[in-house]
Amino acid sequence: LITAMPVFAAEPGYTRSGSDYSYSFQPPKDTEESNKLLKTHLDEVNFISSSLKGYQYGIIVDPVRINSLKEFGTPEEVAARVVTAEVNRDGVFDVTLVKDPIIEETSGSYILNYLSKGKRGDKHFVCKIAVAKNKLYVLTAQVKEEKYLSMEKEIMEVVGTFLVN
């Protein structure tokens, strides 16, 4: 007898809000919330897989001077900025967009899919980026490149659950 394990934790998921921001997200069942000791953003939280090393999700919120993602640029322009920022990180040798950036029609969010090669290995990232009420929201999924194809469906489903409230 084969039974399917649920991908997501029990409803209602994870909701987080501060005085001027709010978002929700449905992390995979086998992830545990982890906070960084040194916070560098208005808000940040990570969800680390307990069963697959190198598989994690991170969410950051930062104040910005813009009211919409379109003011920051097209999906292609934003992708170029993200790739440039990533390639300038310490220990990163090469960053490549794996798929064309897309706009999520329901929210106006951009979804980026890229590969980062560096001294810590090859990592596949999927980011969902949104701007609301002068706040930048970024959900980033990360998995080792050799595991991406087997995890792609779950990653895209989880990324799809990220909502700015």
XYZ file of C-alpha atoms in Angstrom:
165
model
C 0.000 0.000 0.000
C 1.376 3.403 -1.039
C 0.134 6.546 0.639
C 0.974 10.055 -0.429
C 2.480 12.335 2.166
C 0.938 15.808 2.205
C 3.293 18.423 0.795
C 2.071 21.150 3.112
C 1.833 21.460 6.845
C -1.594 21.566 8.436
C -3.700 24.586 7.508
C -3.833 27.556 7.883
C -0.134 27.889 7.167
C 2.175 30.629 8.286
C 1.116 34.263 8.640
C 3.381 37.037 9.818
C 2.719 40.701 10.259
C 4.226 43.793 11.771
C 2.930 47.295 12.249
C 2.982 48.010 8.510
C 3.448 44.687 6.697
C 1.731 41.311 6.459
C 2.153 38.138 4.448
C 1.184 34.490 4.440
C 2.875 31.367 3.156
C 2.327 27.617 3.256
C 5.711 25.993 4.019
C 6.328 22.334 3.193
C 5.524 19.895 5.966
C 9.127 18.916 6.717
C 10.464 22.455 7.242
C 11.211 24.129 10.541
C 11.179 27.857 11.163
C 14.606 29.310 11.792
C 15.511 32.916 12.474
C 18.886 34.479 11.782
C 20.755 35.828 14.781
C 21.716 39.001 12.974
C 18.747 40.604 11.260
C 19.580 42.738 8.234
C 16.015 43.371 7.000
C 12.821 44.862 8.434
C 11.605 41.262 8.731
C 13.181 37.947 7.794
C 12.468 34.318 8.483
C 13.774 31.019 7.115
C 12.234 27.567 6.815
C 14.817 24.783 6.651
C 14.040 21.246 5.502
C 14.666 18.597 8.119
C 14.869 15.848 5.477
C 16.747 17.355 2.499
C 20.023 19.136 3.142
C 20.285 22.467 1.319
C 16.513 22.823 0.786
C 15.081 25.949 2.348
C 12.821 28.954 1.986
C 13.524 32.488 3.125
C 11.257 35.503 3.319
C 12.430 39.092 3.690
C 10.567 42.387 3.948
C 12.236 45.766 3.456
C 11.011 49.356 3.108
C 11.277 50.841 -0.391
C 10.401 54.170 -1.997
C 8.213 52.639 -4.676
C 4.553 51.639 -4.555
C 4.590 48.882 -7.171
C 6.961 46.380 -8.679
C 6.395 47.947 -12.117
C 8.074 51.110 -10.805
C 11.203 49.014 -10.162
C 11.182 47.588 -13.677
C 9.886 44.895 -15.975
C 10.340 41.256 -14.946
C 13.405 41.108 -17.223
C 14.920 44.265 -15.700
C 14.330 43.011 -12.157
C 15.816 39.626 -13.086
C 18.924 41.371 -14.443
C 19.302 43.301 -11.163
C 18.907 40.128 -9.095
C 21.435 38.229 -11.232
C 23.921 41.125 -10.932
C 23.488 41.268 -7.150
C 23.919 37.496 -6.846
C 27.046 37.321 -9.014
C 28.628 40.024 -6.847
C 28.177 37.947 -3.688
C 31.294 36.482 -2.120
C 32.099 33.013 -3.437
C 29.675 33.103 -6.384
C 31.257 32.444 -9.785
C 28.299 32.466 -12.166
C 24.541 33.147 -12.101
C 22.238 32.176 -14.957
C 18.518 32.667 -15.472
C 17.083 29.189 -16.017
C 13.653 30.313 -17.248
C 12.221 33.590 -18.459
C 10.880 35.674 -15.564
C 7.105 35.634 -15.276
C 4.394 37.864 -13.889
C 1.875 36.175 -11.631
C -1.353 37.567 -13.037
C -3.376 37.435 -9.800
C -0.897 39.411 -7.684
C 1.406 41.200 -10.121
C 4.362 39.497 -8.427
C 7.404 38.491 -10.442
C 8.752 34.944 -10.292
C 12.430 34.421 -11.112
C 14.169 31.089 -11.616
C 17.984 31.042 -11.627
C 21.071 28.938 -10.970
C 23.977 30.154 -8.859
C 27.354 28.419 -9.130
C 29.917 29.055 -6.448
C 32.425 27.656 -4.017
C 29.560 26.278 -1.886
C 28.165 24.325 -4.842
C 25.483 24.812 -7.468
C 22.216 26.117 -6.029
C 18.897 26.570 -7.770
C 16.728 29.511 -6.660
C 13.111 30.431 -7.306
C 12.100 33.892 -6.048
C 8.712 35.533 -5.823
C 8.990 39.300 -5.549
C 6.226 41.741 -4.649
C 5.875 45.381 -3.623
C 2.955 46.688 -1.556
C 2.546 49.778 0.622
C 6.190 50.788 0.151
C 7.475 47.369 1.257
C 9.500 44.919 -0.808
C 8.608 41.273 -0.142
C 10.819 38.451 -1.410
C 10.255 34.729 -0.957
C 13.277 32.682 -2.026
C 13.298 28.918 -2.416
C 16.722 27.292 -2.521
C 17.743 23.718 -3.318
C 20.914 22.056 -4.546
C 20.884 21.970 -8.342
C 21.046 18.177 -8.533
C 17.771 17.985 -6.551
C 15.863 20.705 -8.406
C 14.095 18.594 -11.031
C 12.723 16.214 -8.401
C 11.637 19.166 -6.225
C 10.404 21.575 -8.920
C 6.687 20.774 -8.612
C 6.712 21.208 -4.832
C 8.790 24.389 -5.019
C 6.465 26.012 -7.552
C 3.396 25.033 -5.479
C 4.937 26.466 -2.306
C 6.032 29.669 -4.077
C 2.454 30.016 -5.325
C 1.160 30.105 -1.729
C 3.145 33.251 -0.829
C 0.706 36.151 -0.532
C 1.185 39.731 0.552
C -1.773 40.781 2.697
